[in-house]
Amino acid sequence: MDSVFSHVVQAPEDPILGVTVAYNKDNSPAKLNLGVGAYRTEEGKPVVLDVVRKAEQILVSDSKRVKEYLPIVGLAEFNKLSAKLILGADSPAIQENRVTTVQCLSGTGSLRVGGEFLGRHYHERTIYIPQPTWGNHPKVFTLAGLSVKYYRYYDPSTRGLDFQGLLEDLSSAPSGAVVLLHACAHNPTGVDPTPEQWEQIRQLIRSKQLLPFFDSAYQGFASGSLDADAQSVRSFVADGGECLVAQSYAKNMGLYGERVGALSIVCKSADVASRVESQLKLVIRPMYSNPPIHGASIVATILKDSDMYHAWTIELKAMADRIISMRHQLFEALKARGTPGDWSHIIKQIGMFTFTGLNSEQVAFMTKEYHIYLTSDGRISMAGLSSKTVPHLADAIHAAVTKAS
């Protein structure tokens, strides 16, 4: 008998997670997965931060802890500390109670809740996202009921920022449109505006009355400094204007599978913030009712204790520094091989990803001949590299550029 679902077609693999599926099927000892954005040690192993293990021990040993439901908006302490982390401890917006923060399911969930709220309560349902951007962005916002448009961001010829294109596209956006901005360590390109360019972007967005929606997935992970990586967001809050910020603790605390995130909406007044929060609850309740307790408790435990917070910043900087070191090693290895082209963008870009400039044919060649797995757009996760695997990658890139071009 036919299934009532016989008409359902096989969906394609997710372009990013599908890389890992292919990698897992490969039996070569030389195989290398540079597809998924998850930090690895020099030995290629996943890592749980020491400070996270310590926080978990504290939580497990606390006999008063229970497993009751959290409120719809999540763990109050976590929300308060998350807003302080991204906006700054001395943020006037926090002091004036103009910020509402709700705990969500990591960065993706925070973006989705923010998108659903805008779809229901904001007068302009168009969101401009950078070209290119993280593959999940267009899907999240489209399903939230927003119309997705793109603004120019990356210039393939310089492998840097297309700043003029960005300014032109945002200048011609309709007044009130939402603009998605990567707070730092732009995914997939690793290309960020300079502080001066950020200031021009801020002035343009405010003069056009566009609404900024920040995706902050890498605070502290890009430069090694939590404050430096939050500067773009803080400049938009300092001008008194409104904005949305989605935060994720997947990368900077290594809490990938715990799905810990927050959505903050900075409003004009405490009264508006209170009403916005009441509507965010109505978005969340039928979606997943309330968020999980464990990951948020880990974050709150670390952020509220000055010694643990300090220990976290040291571990975080070590991760950021290892990635920066991988950039330099890869750049030097390509230079040593005399690989055709200018590869300086590898050390100019920042964060977990490098947009190599390799095309899909070159990527396919590297996978077939060298068992190196990366997304077809040429994005590599620098965190998946180690001193031992840099030569293998450099050989593959050299061969791809010289033979597969």
mmCIF file of C-alpha atoms in Angstrom:
data_model
loop_
_atom_site.group_PDB
_atom_site.id
_atom_site.type_symbol
_atom_site.label_atom_id
_atom_site.label_comp_id
_atom_site.label_asym_id
_atom_site.label_seq_id
_atom_site.Cartn_x
_atom_site.Cartn_y
_atom_site.Cartn_z
ATOM 1 C CA MET A 1 0.000 0.000 0.000
ATOM 2 C CA ASP A 2 1.261 3.470 -0.873
ATOM 3 C CA SER A 3 2.306 5.792 1.913
ATOM 4 C CA VAL A 4 0.371 9.031 2.288
ATOM 5 C CA PHE A 5 3.832 10.600 2.028
ATOM 6 C CA SER A 6 4.797 8.898 -1.256
ATOM 7 C CA HIS A 7 4.831 12.261 -3.014
ATOM 8 C CA VAL A 8 7.570 13.622 -0.688
ATOM 9 C CA VAL A 9 10.804 14.078 -2.631
ATOM 10 C CA GLN A 10 14.300 13.592 -1.244
ATOM 11 C CA ALA A 11 15.609 16.990 -0.108
ATOM 12 C CA PRO A 12 19.186 17.992 -0.866
ATOM 13 C CA GLU A 13 21.752 17.878 1.954
ATOM 14 C CA ASP A 14 22.342 21.166 3.773
ATOM 15 C CA PRO A 15 25.298 22.710 1.876
ATOM 16 C CA ILE A 16 27.301 23.184 5.082
ATOM 17 C CA LEU A 17 26.269 20.167 7.174
ATOM 18 C CA GLY A 18 26.358 18.025 4.022
ATOM 19 C CA VAL A 19 30.122 18.555 3.832
ATOM 20 C CA THR A 20 30.483 16.634 7.110
ATOM 21 C CA VAL A 21 28.263 13.812 5.823
ATOM 22 C CA ALA A 22 30.586 13.388 2.801
ATOM 23 C CA TYR A 23 33.682 13.697 5.014
ATOM 24 C CA ASN A 24 32.434 10.945 7.354
ATOM 25 C CA LYS A 25 32.035 8.551 4.408
ATOM 26 C CA ASP A 26 35.651 9.082 3.276
ATOM 27 C CA ASN A 27 38.101 6.429 4.526
ATOM 28 C CA SER A 28 41.299 8.264 3.586
ATOM 29 C CA PRO A 29 43.701 8.877 6.499
ATOM 30 C CA ALA A 30 44.572 12.237 4.875
ATOM 31 C CA LYS A 31 40.974 13.526 4.961
ATOM 32 C CA LEU A 32 40.403 16.990 6.377
ATOM 33 C CA ASN A 33 37.065 18.654 7.251
ATOM 34 C CA LEU A 34 37.187 22.439 6.827
ATOM 35 C CA GLY A 35 33.446 22.822 6.275
ATOM 36 C CA VAL A 36 31.678 23.252 9.610
ATOM 37 C CA GLY A 37 32.333 26.247 11.839
ATOM 38 C CA ALA A 38 33.335 24.513 15.048
ATOM 39 C CA TYR A 39 36.588 25.093 16.910
ATOM 40 C CA ARG A 40 39.170 22.309 17.010
ATOM 41 C CA THR A 41 42.394 21.996 18.981
ATOM 42 C CA GLU A 42 45.829 21.703 17.364
ATOM 43 C CA GLU A 43 45.218 17.916 17.526
ATOM 44 C CA GLY A 44 41.959 18.330 15.589
ATOM 45 C CA LYS A 45 39.774 17.501 18.591
ATOM 46 C CA PRO A 46 36.625 19.292 19.799
ATOM 47 C CA VAL A 47 37.214 21.205 23.018
ATOM 48 C CA VAL A 48 35.198 21.878 26.155
ATOM 49 C CA LEU A 49 36.573 24.969 27.877
ATOM 50 C CA ASP A 50 38.028 24.402 31.366
ATOM 51 C CA VAL A 51 35.840 27.206 32.698
ATOM 52 C CA VAL A 52 32.743 25.505 31.241
ATOM 53 C CA ARG A 53 33.641 22.205 32.947
ATOM 54 C CA LYS A 54 34.115 24.104 36.215
ATOM 55 C CA ALA A 55 30.730 25.831 35.845
ATOM 56 C CA GLU A 56 29.075 22.467 35.159
ATOM 57 C CA GLN A 57 30.638 20.994 38.304
ATOM 58 C CA ILE A 58 29.225 23.891 40.345
ATOM 59 C CA LEU A 59 25.767 23.332 38.849
ATOM 60 C CA VAL A 60 25.832 19.541 39.341
ATOM 61 C CA SER A 61 26.934 19.848 42.981
ATOM 62 C CA ASP A 62 24.177 22.326 43.834
ATOM 63 C CA SER A 63 21.527 20.146 45.502
ATOM 64 C CA LYS A 64 19.001 23.009 45.393
ATOM 65 C CA ARG A 65 18.939 23.043 41.594
ATOM 66 C CA VAL A 66 15.762 21.672 40.018
ATOM 67 C CA LYS A 67 14.582 20.973 36.479
ATOM 68 C CA GLU A 68 11.457 23.133 36.520
ATOM 69 C CA TYR A 69 10.425 25.052 33.409
ATOM 70 C CA LEU A 70 12.036 28.418 32.840
ATOM 71 C CA PRO A 71 9.765 31.403 32.133
ATOM 72 C CA ILE A 72 8.927 31.987 28.443
ATOM 73 C CA VAL A 73 11.711 34.607 28.185
ATOM 74 C CA GLY A 74 14.264 32.265 29.790
ATOM 75 C CA LEU A 75 16.699 32.612 32.674
ATOM 76 C CA ALA A 76 16.486 36.196 33.965
ATOM 77 C CA GLU A 77 20.106 36.289 35.167
ATOM 78 C CA PHE A 78 21.363 34.985 31.831
ATOM 79 C CA ASN A 79 19.368 37.631 29.941
ATOM 80 C CA LYS A 80 20.706 40.466 32.095
ATOM 81 C CA LEU A 81 24.313 39.304 31.789
ATOM 82 C CA SER A 82 24.014 38.704 28.026
ATOM 83 C CA ALA A 83 22.785 42.249 27.422
ATOM 84 C CA LYS A 84 25.685 43.599 29.506
ATOM 85 C CA LEU A 85 28.195 41.472 27.590
ATOM 86 C CA ILE A 86 27.199 42.764 24.160
ATOM 87 C CA LEU A 87 26.078 46.324 25.006
ATOM 88 C CA GLY A 88 28.666 47.065 27.726
ATOM 89 C CA ALA A 89 28.264 47.084 31.505
ATOM 90 C CA ASP A 90 27.825 50.868 31.523
ATOM 91 C CA SER A 91 25.357 51.017 28.604
ATOM 92 C CA PRO A 92 22.841 53.860 29.114
ATOM 93 C CA ALA A 93 20.223 51.769 27.295
ATOM 94 C CA ILE A 94 20.486 49.084 30.011
ATOM 95 C CA GLN A 95 20.509 51.653 32.828
ATOM 96 C CA GLU A 96 17.365 53.265 31.398
ATOM 97 C CA ASN A 97 15.628 49.852 31.071
ATOM 98 C CA ARG A 98 15.222 50.374 27.325
ATOM 99 C CA VAL A 99 16.474 46.882 26.459
ATOM 100 C CA THR A 100 14.424 43.726 26.451
ATOM 101 C CA THR A 101 16.397 40.482 26.276
ATOM 102 C CA VAL A 102 14.942 37.007 25.798
ATOM 103 C CA GLN A 103 16.837 33.715 25.906
ATOM 104 C CA CYS A 104 16.539 31.833 22.612
ATOM 105 C CA LEU A 105 17.850 28.683 20.931
ATOM 106 C CA SER A 106 21.361 29.878 20.062
ATOM 107 C CA GLY A 107 21.949 32.355 17.210
ATOM 108 C CA THR A 108 19.539 30.743 14.754
ATOM 109 C CA GLY A 109 16.664 30.770 17.250
ATOM 110 C CA SER A 110 17.404 34.378 18.220
ATOM 111 C CA LEU A 111 17.291 35.443 14.564
ATOM 112 C CA ARG A 112 14.069 33.516 14.008
ATOM 113 C CA VAL A 113 12.300 34.996 17.040
ATOM 114 C CA GLY A 114 13.468 38.482 16.004
ATOM 115 C CA GLY A 115 12.309 37.872 12.430
ATOM 116 C CA GLU A 116 8.876 36.618 13.562
ATOM 117 C CA PHE A 117 8.469 39.661 15.838
ATOM 118 C CA LEU A 118 9.320 42.038 12.978
ATOM 119 C CA GLY A 119 6.995 40.170 10.622
ATOM 120 C CA ARG A 120 4.105 40.761 13.037
ATOM 121 C CA HIS A 121 4.848 44.199 14.459
ATOM 122 C CA TYR A 122 7.097 46.188 12.149
ATOM 123 C CA HIS A 123 5.719 48.341 9.330
ATOM 124 C CA GLU A 124 8.421 47.463 6.730
ATOM 125 C CA ARG A 125 8.760 43.759 5.994
ATOM 126 C CA THR A 126 11.864 43.945 3.804
ATOM 127 C CA ILE A 127 15.203 42.843 5.227
ATOM 128 C CA TYR A 128 18.482 43.536 3.436
ATOM 129 C CA ILE A 129 21.181 40.932 4.026
ATOM 130 C CA PRO A 130 24.785 40.966 2.779
ATOM 131 C CA GLN A 131 25.791 39.197 -0.439
ATOM 132 C CA PRO A 132 27.127 36.667 0.433
ATOM 133 C CA THR A 133 25.990 35.744 3.941
ATOM 134 C CA TRP A 134 25.494 32.674 6.113
ATOM 135 C CA GLY A 135 23.329 30.207 4.169
ATOM 136 C CA ASN A 136 20.681 30.021 6.898
ATOM 137 C CA HIS A 137 19.938 33.777 6.977
ATOM 138 C CA PRO A 138 17.701 33.982 3.882
ATOM 139 C CA LYS A 139 15.757 30.868 4.930
ATOM 140 C CA VAL A 140 15.209 32.032 8.523
ATOM 141 C CA PHE A 141 13.893 35.454 7.501
ATOM 142 C CA THR A 142 11.801 34.221 4.580
ATOM 143 C CA LEU A 143 10.035 31.696 6.823
ATOM 144 C CA ALA A 144 9.519 34.453 9.410
ATOM 145 C CA GLY A 145 7.473 36.302 6.780
ATOM 146 C CA LEU A 146 10.018 38.909 5.677
ATOM 147 C CA SER A 147 10.986 39.706 2.110
ATOM 148 C CA VAL A 148 14.748 39.167 1.684
ATOM 149 C CA LYS A 149 16.848 41.462 -0.495
ATOM 150 C CA TYR A 150 20.624 41.662 -0.776
ATOM 151 C CA TYR A 151 23.153 44.458 -0.483
ATOM 152 C CA ARG A 152 26.618 44.207 -1.994
ATOM 153 C CA TYR A 153 29.255 43.244 0.533
ATOM 154 C CA TYR A 154 32.138 41.194 -0.848
ATOM 155 C CA ASP A 155 34.309 42.173 -3.796
ATOM 156 C CA PRO A 156 35.783 39.005 -5.398
ATOM 157 C CA SER A 157 38.422 41.031 -7.269
ATOM 158 C CA THR A 158 39.996 42.407 -4.061
ATOM 159 C CA ARG A 159 38.736 39.596 -1.812
ATOM 160 C CA GLY A 160 37.761 42.454 0.480
ATOM 161 C CA LEU A 161 34.776 44.695 1.218
ATOM 162 C CA ASP A 162 32.774 46.253 -1.618
ATOM 163 C CA PHE A 163 32.237 49.361 0.483
ATOM 164 C CA GLN A 164 30.964 51.574 -2.342
ATOM 165 C CA GLY A 165 28.466 48.921 -3.421
ATOM 166 C CA LEU A 166 27.303 48.491 0.178
ATOM 167 C CA LEU A 167 26.703 52.239 0.606
ATOM 168 C CA GLU A 168 24.884 52.511 -2.739
ATOM 169 C CA ASP A 169 22.578 49.577 -2.036
ATOM 170 C CA LEU A 170 21.678 50.726 1.476
ATOM 171 C CA SER A 171 21.155 54.290 0.172
ATOM 172 C CA SER A 172 18.558 53.017 -2.277
ATOM 173 C CA ALA A 173 16.782 50.791 0.300
ATOM 174 C CA PRO A 174 13.282 51.991 1.226
ATOM 175 C CA SER A 175 13.088 54.049 4.406
ATOM 176 C CA GLY A 176 12.467 51.804 7.414
ATOM 177 C CA ALA A 177 13.834 48.610 5.837
ATOM 178 C CA VAL A 178 15.619 46.183 8.190
ATOM 179 C CA VAL A 179 19.353 45.689 7.596
ATOM 180 C CA LEU A 180 21.117 42.554 8.792
ATOM 181 C CA LEU A 181 24.686 43.281 9.924
ATOM 182 C CA HIS A 182 27.313 40.803 11.099
ATOM 183 C CA ALA A 183 28.682 42.336 14.329
ATOM 184 C CA CYS A 184 32.180 40.979 13.595
ATOM 185 C CA ALA A 185 33.931 38.121 11.760
ATOM 186 C CA HIS A 186 31.550 38.171 8.771
ATOM 187 C CA ASN A 187 30.491 34.650 7.773
ATOM 188 C CA PRO A 188 31.484 33.372 5.207
ATOM 189 C CA THR A 189 33.989 35.989 4.021
ATOM 190 C CA GLY A 190 35.919 36.961 7.176
ATOM 191 C CA VAL A 191 35.824 40.530 5.816
ATOM 192 C CA ASP A 192 34.784 43.253 8.279
ATOM 193 C CA PRO A 193 34.380 47.010 7.810
ATOM 194 C CA THR A 194 37.026 49.204 9.482
ATOM 195 C CA PRO A 195 35.894 51.360 12.457
ATOM 196 C CA GLU A 196 35.736 54.361 10.073
ATOM 197 C CA GLN A 197 33.603 52.405 7.592
ATOM 198 C CA TRP A 198 31.324 51.242 10.420
ATOM 199 C CA GLU A 199 30.792 54.888 11.359
ATOM 200 C CA GLN A 200 29.764 55.729 7.780
ATOM 201 C CA ILE A 201 27.420 52.727 7.729
ATOM 202 C CA ARG A 202 25.891 53.868 11.035
ATOM 203 C CA GLN A 203 25.337 57.411 9.783
ATOM 204 C CA LEU A 204 23.738 56.156 6.557
ATOM 205 C CA ILE A 205 21.455 53.690 8.377
ATOM 206 C CA ARG A 206 20.306 56.345 10.848
ATOM 207 C CA SER A 207 19.798 59.048 8.203
ATOM 208 C CA LYS A 208 17.696 56.631 6.097
ATOM 209 C CA GLN A 209 15.833 55.450 9.228
ATOM 210 C CA LEU A 210 16.739 51.845 8.468
ATOM 211 C CA LEU A 211 16.496 49.332 11.342
ATOM 212 C CA PRO A 212 19.756 47.500 12.151
ATOM 213 C CA PHE A 213 19.546 43.826 13.142
ATOM 214 C CA PHE A 214 22.934 42.539 14.322
ATOM 215 C CA ASP A 215 23.963 38.903 14.218
ATOM 216 C CA SER A 216 26.683 38.499 16.855
ATOM 217 C CA ALA A 217 27.944 34.921 16.588
ATOM 218 C CA TYR A 218 31.637 35.521 17.323
ATOM 219 C CA GLN A 219 32.042 38.108 20.100
ATOM 220 C CA GLY A 220 35.576 37.705 21.478
ATOM 221 C CA PHE A 221 36.308 34.993 18.940
ATOM 222 C CA ALA A 222 37.383 37.314 16.126
ATOM 223 C CA SER A 223 40.010 39.550 17.730
ATOM 224 C CA GLY A 224 40.310 37.865 21.120
ATOM 225 C CA SER A 225 38.719 40.936 22.756
ATOM 226 C CA LEU A 226 35.062 40.875 23.844
ATOM 227 C CA ASP A 227 34.887 44.680 23.852
ATOM 228 C CA ALA A 228 36.562 45.207 20.467
ATOM 229 C CA ASP A 229 34.252 42.679 18.812
ATOM 230 C CA ALA A 230 31.158 44.424 20.233
ATOM 231 C CA GLN A 231 32.172 47.905 19.067
ATOM 232 C CA SER A 232 29.962 47.956 15.977
ATOM 233 C CA VAL A 233 26.853 47.138 18.040
ATOM 234 C CA ARG A 234 27.729 49.586 20.819
ATOM 235 C CA SER A 235 28.157 52.491 18.394
ATOM 236 C CA PHE A 236 24.572 51.948 17.177
ATOM 237 C CA VAL A 237 23.268 51.846 20.755
ATOM 238 C CA ALA A 238 25.282 54.911 21.808
ATOM 239 C CA ASP A 239 23.429 57.111 19.306
ATOM 240 C CA GLY A 240 20.137 56.491 21.105
ATOM 241 C CA GLY A 241 18.562 54.700 18.155
ATOM 242 C CA GLU A 242 16.793 51.354 18.129
ATOM 243 C CA CYS A 243 18.232 48.000 17.010
ATOM 244 C CA LEU A 244 18.006 44.236 17.409
ATOM 245 C CA VAL A 245 20.902 41.974 18.406
ATOM 246 C CA ALA A 246 21.020 38.178 18.149
ATOM 247 C CA GLN A 247 23.743 36.590 20.294
ATOM 248 C CA SER A 248 25.169 33.080 20.274
ATOM 249 C CA TYR A 249 27.432 31.350 22.800
ATOM 250 C CA ALA A 250 28.138 28.408 20.456
ATOM 251 C CA LYS A 251 31.582 29.605 19.386
ATOM 252 C CA ASN A 252 32.870 31.849 22.167
ATOM 253 C CA MET A 253 32.030 29.417 24.984
ATOM 254 C CA GLY A 254 32.104 26.260 22.858
ATOM 255 C CA LEU A 255 28.466 25.538 23.799
ATOM 256 C CA TYR A 256 27.450 24.425 20.293
ATOM 257 C CA GLY A 257 25.060 21.619 21.200
ATOM 258 C CA GLU A 258 23.668 23.394 24.269
ATOM 259 C CA ARG A 259 21.948 25.914 21.918
ATOM 260 C CA VAL A 260 22.435 29.017 24.074
ATOM 261 C CA GLY A 261 21.540 32.401 22.635
ATOM 262 C CA ALA A 262 19.751 35.661 23.313
ATOM 263 C CA LEU A 263 17.791 38.265 21.407
ATOM 264 C CA SER A 264 18.014 41.835 22.670
ATOM 265 C CA ILE A 265 15.843 44.620 21.317
ATOM 266 C CA VAL A 266 17.000 48.138 22.185
ATOM 267 C CA CYS A 267 13.998 50.481 22.279
ATOM 268 C CA LYS A 268 13.441 54.233 22.678
ATOM 269 C CA SER A 269 11.892 53.955 26.132
ATOM 270 C CA ALA A 270 11.325 51.539 29.023
ATOM 271 C CA ASP A 271 7.595 51.535 28.284
ATOM 272 C CA VAL A 272 8.134 50.442 24.657
ATOM 273 C CA ALA A 273 10.653 47.769 25.771
ATOM 274 C CA SER A 274 8.104 46.336 28.184
ATOM 275 C CA ARG A 275 5.430 46.125 25.474
ATOM 276 C CA VAL A 276 7.891 44.613 22.982
ATOM 277 C CA GLU A 277 8.776 41.913 25.537
ATOM 278 C CA SER A 278 5.093 41.077 26.026
ATOM 279 C CA GLN A 279 4.816 40.435 22.271
ATOM 280 C CA LEU A 280 8.057 38.430 22.135
ATOM 281 C CA LYS A 281 6.455 36.057 24.639
ATOM 282 C CA LEU A 282 3.563 35.556 22.217
ATOM 283 C CA VAL A 283 6.078 34.664 19.471
ATOM 284 C CA ILE A 284 7.978 32.178 21.651
ATOM 285 C CA ARG A 285 5.099 30.410 23.440
ATOM 286 C CA PRO A 286 3.644 28.575 20.408
ATOM 287 C CA MET A 287 7.105 28.022 18.903
ATOM 288 C CA TYR A 288 8.945 26.126 21.682
ATOM 289 C CA SER A 289 7.179 27.340 24.842
ATOM 290 C CA ASN A 290 10.347 28.146 26.828
ATOM 291 C CA PRO A 291 14.089 27.596 26.410
ATOM 292 C CA PRO A 292 16.365 24.924 27.945
ATOM 293 C CA ILE A 293 17.948 25.615 31.336
ATOM 294 C CA HIS A 294 21.370 23.933 31.358
ATOM 295 C CA GLY A 295 23.398 25.933 28.819
ATOM 296 C CA ALA A 296 22.054 29.278 30.007
ATOM 297 C CA SER A 297 22.951 28.352 33.592
ATOM 298 C CA ILE A 298 26.535 27.602 32.488
ATOM 299 C CA VAL A 299 26.806 31.032 30.834
ATOM 300 C CA ALA A 300 25.285 32.846 33.825
ATOM 301 C CA THR A 301 27.608 31.021 36.247
ATOM 302 C CA ILE A 302 30.661 32.158 34.264
ATOM 303 C CA LEU A 303 29.557 35.723 33.543
ATOM 304 C CA LYS A 304 28.560 36.580 37.125
ATOM 305 C CA ASP A 305 31.809 35.400 38.762
ATOM 306 C CA SER A 306 34.775 37.736 38.159
ATOM 307 C CA ASP A 307 37.403 34.954 38.462
ATOM 308 C CA MET A 308 35.568 32.628 36.086
ATOM 309 C CA TYR A 309 34.869 35.487 33.677
ATOM 310 C CA HIS A 310 38.593 36.310 33.634
ATOM 311 C CA ALA A 311 39.483 32.629 33.075
ATOM 312 C CA TRP A 312 37.011 32.559 30.162
ATOM 313 C CA THR A 313 38.578 35.625 28.492
ATOM 314 C CA ILE A 314 41.994 33.914 28.632
ATOM 315 C CA GLU A 315 40.697 30.698 27.038
ATOM 316 C CA LEU A 316 38.760 32.713 24.468
ATOM 317 C CA LYS A 317 41.837 34.723 23.492
ATOM 318 C CA ALA A 318 43.853 31.496 23.148
ATOM 319 C CA MET A 319 41.270 30.157 20.661
ATOM 320 C CA ALA A 320 41.239 33.427 18.687
ATOM 321 C CA ASP A 321 45.053 33.527 18.661
ATOM 322 C CA ARG A 322 45.303 29.939 17.390
ATOM 323 C CA ILE A 323 43.037 30.813 14.456
ATOM 324 C CA ILE A 324 45.061 33.955 13.685
ATOM 325 C CA SER A 325 48.226 31.820 13.805
ATOM 326 C CA MET A 326 46.669 29.333 11.311
ATOM 327 C CA ARG A 327 46.044 32.247 8.922
ATOM 328 C CA HIS A 328 49.706 33.265 9.056
ATOM 329 C CA GLN A 329 50.939 29.681 8.638
ATOM 330 C CA LEU A 330 48.710 29.076 5.599
ATOM 331 C CA PHE A 331 49.713 32.378 4.013
ATOM 332 C CA GLU A 332 53.430 31.585 4.511
ATOM 333 C CA ALA A 333 52.986 28.040 3.150
ATOM 334 C CA LEU A 334 51.335 29.326 -0.058
ATOM 335 C CA LYS A 335 54.041 31.972 -0.430
ATOM 336 C CA ALA A 336 56.749 29.318 0.009
ATOM 337 C CA ARG A 337 55.184 27.205 -2.762
ATOM 338 C CA GLY A 338 54.969 30.225 -5.094
ATOM 339 C CA THR A 339 51.238 29.638 -5.509
ATOM 340 C CA PRO A 340 49.999 32.022 -8.242
ATOM 341 C CA GLY A 341 47.934 34.978 -7.047
ATOM 342 C CA ASP A 342 47.877 37.313 -4.061
ATOM 343 C CA TRP A 343 46.957 35.437 -0.873
ATOM 344 C CA SER A 344 47.275 38.348 1.555
ATOM 345 C CA HIS A 345 43.491 38.293 2.080
ATOM 346 C CA ILE A 346 44.025 35.192 4.243
ATOM 347 C CA ILE A 347 45.759 37.305 6.900
ATOM 348 C CA LYS A 348 43.577 40.387 6.346
ATOM 349 C CA GLN A 349 40.322 38.530 6.936
ATOM 350 C CA ILE A 350 39.242 37.783 10.514
ATOM 351 C CA GLY A 351 37.393 35.166 12.524
ATOM 352 C CA MET A 352 36.689 31.505 12.002
ATOM 353 C CA PHE A 353 36.342 31.580 8.213
ATOM 354 C CA THR A 354 38.483 32.492 5.235
ATOM 355 C CA PHE A 355 36.907 33.109 1.859
ATOM 356 C CA THR A 356 39.736 31.680 -0.235
ATOM 357 C CA GLY A 357 38.543 32.852 -3.649
ATOM 358 C CA LEU A 358 38.639 29.249 -4.923
ATOM 359 C CA ASN A 359 35.806 28.337 -7.302
ATOM 360 C CA SER A 360 33.554 25.265 -7.112
ATOM 361 C CA GLU A 361 35.652 23.313 -9.683
ATOM 362 C CA GLN A 362 38.800 23.916 -7.627
ATOM 363 C CA VAL A 363 36.962 22.878 -4.459
ATOM 364 C CA ALA A 364 35.755 19.663 -6.143
ATOM 365 C CA PHE A 365 39.334 18.975 -7.307
ATOM 366 C CA MET A 366 40.678 19.401 -3.744
ATOM 367 C CA THR A 367 38.046 17.033 -2.365
ATOM 368 C CA LYS A 368 38.654 14.376 -5.046
ATOM 369 C CA GLU A 369 42.450 14.513 -5.148
ATOM 370 C CA TYR A 370 43.344 15.600 -1.613
ATOM 371 C CA HIS A 371 40.324 14.505 0.495
ATOM 372 C CA ILE A 372 39.829 18.068 1.753
ATOM 373 C CA TYR A 373 36.206 18.987 2.457
ATOM 374 C CA LEU A 374 34.944 22.571 2.308
ATOM 375 C CA THR A 375 31.841 24.382 1.067
ATOM 376 C CA SER A 376 31.626 24.864 -2.707
ATOM 377 C CA ASP A 377 31.963 28.657 -2.378
ATOM 378 C CA GLY A 378 35.579 28.215 -1.242
ATOM 379 C CA ARG A 379 34.960 29.018 2.432
ATOM 380 C CA ILE A 380 37.313 27.244 4.833
ATOM 381 C CA SER A 381 37.049 27.009 8.591
ATOM 382 C CA MET A 382 40.450 28.089 9.902
ATOM 383 C CA ALA A 383 39.607 26.409 13.221
ATOM 384 C CA GLY A 384 39.676 23.038 11.460
ATOM 385 C CA LEU A 385 43.346 23.542 10.546
ATOM 386 C CA SER A 386 46.464 22.681 12.531
ATOM 387 C CA SER A 387 50.209 23.129 12.028
ATOM 388 C CA LYS A 388 50.294 19.495 10.868
ATOM 389 C CA THR A 389 47.554 19.900 8.234
ATOM 390 C CA VAL A 390 48.522 23.339 6.829
ATOM 391 C CA PRO A 391 51.108 21.830 4.388
ATOM 392 C CA HIS A 392 48.504 19.362 3.041
ATOM 393 C CA LEU A 393 45.989 22.196 2.485
ATOM 394 C CA ALA A 394 48.647 24.439 0.898
ATOM 395 C CA ASP A 395 49.617 21.592 -1.485
ATOM 396 C CA ALA A 396 45.940 21.140 -2.405
ATOM 397 C CA ILE A 397 45.324 24.850 -3.005
ATOM 398 C CA HIS A 398 48.542 25.106 -5.054
ATOM 399 C CA ALA A 399 47.518 22.126 -7.192
ATOM 400 C CA ALA A 400 43.943 23.409 -7.572
ATOM 401 C CA VAL A 401 45.128 26.840 -8.704
ATOM 402 C CA THR A 402 47.772 25.533 -11.086
ATOM 403 C CA LYS A 403 46.041 22.408 -12.449
ATOM 404 C CA ALA A 404 42.290 22.858 -11.929
ATOM 405 C CA SER A 405 42.014 26.474 -13.113
#
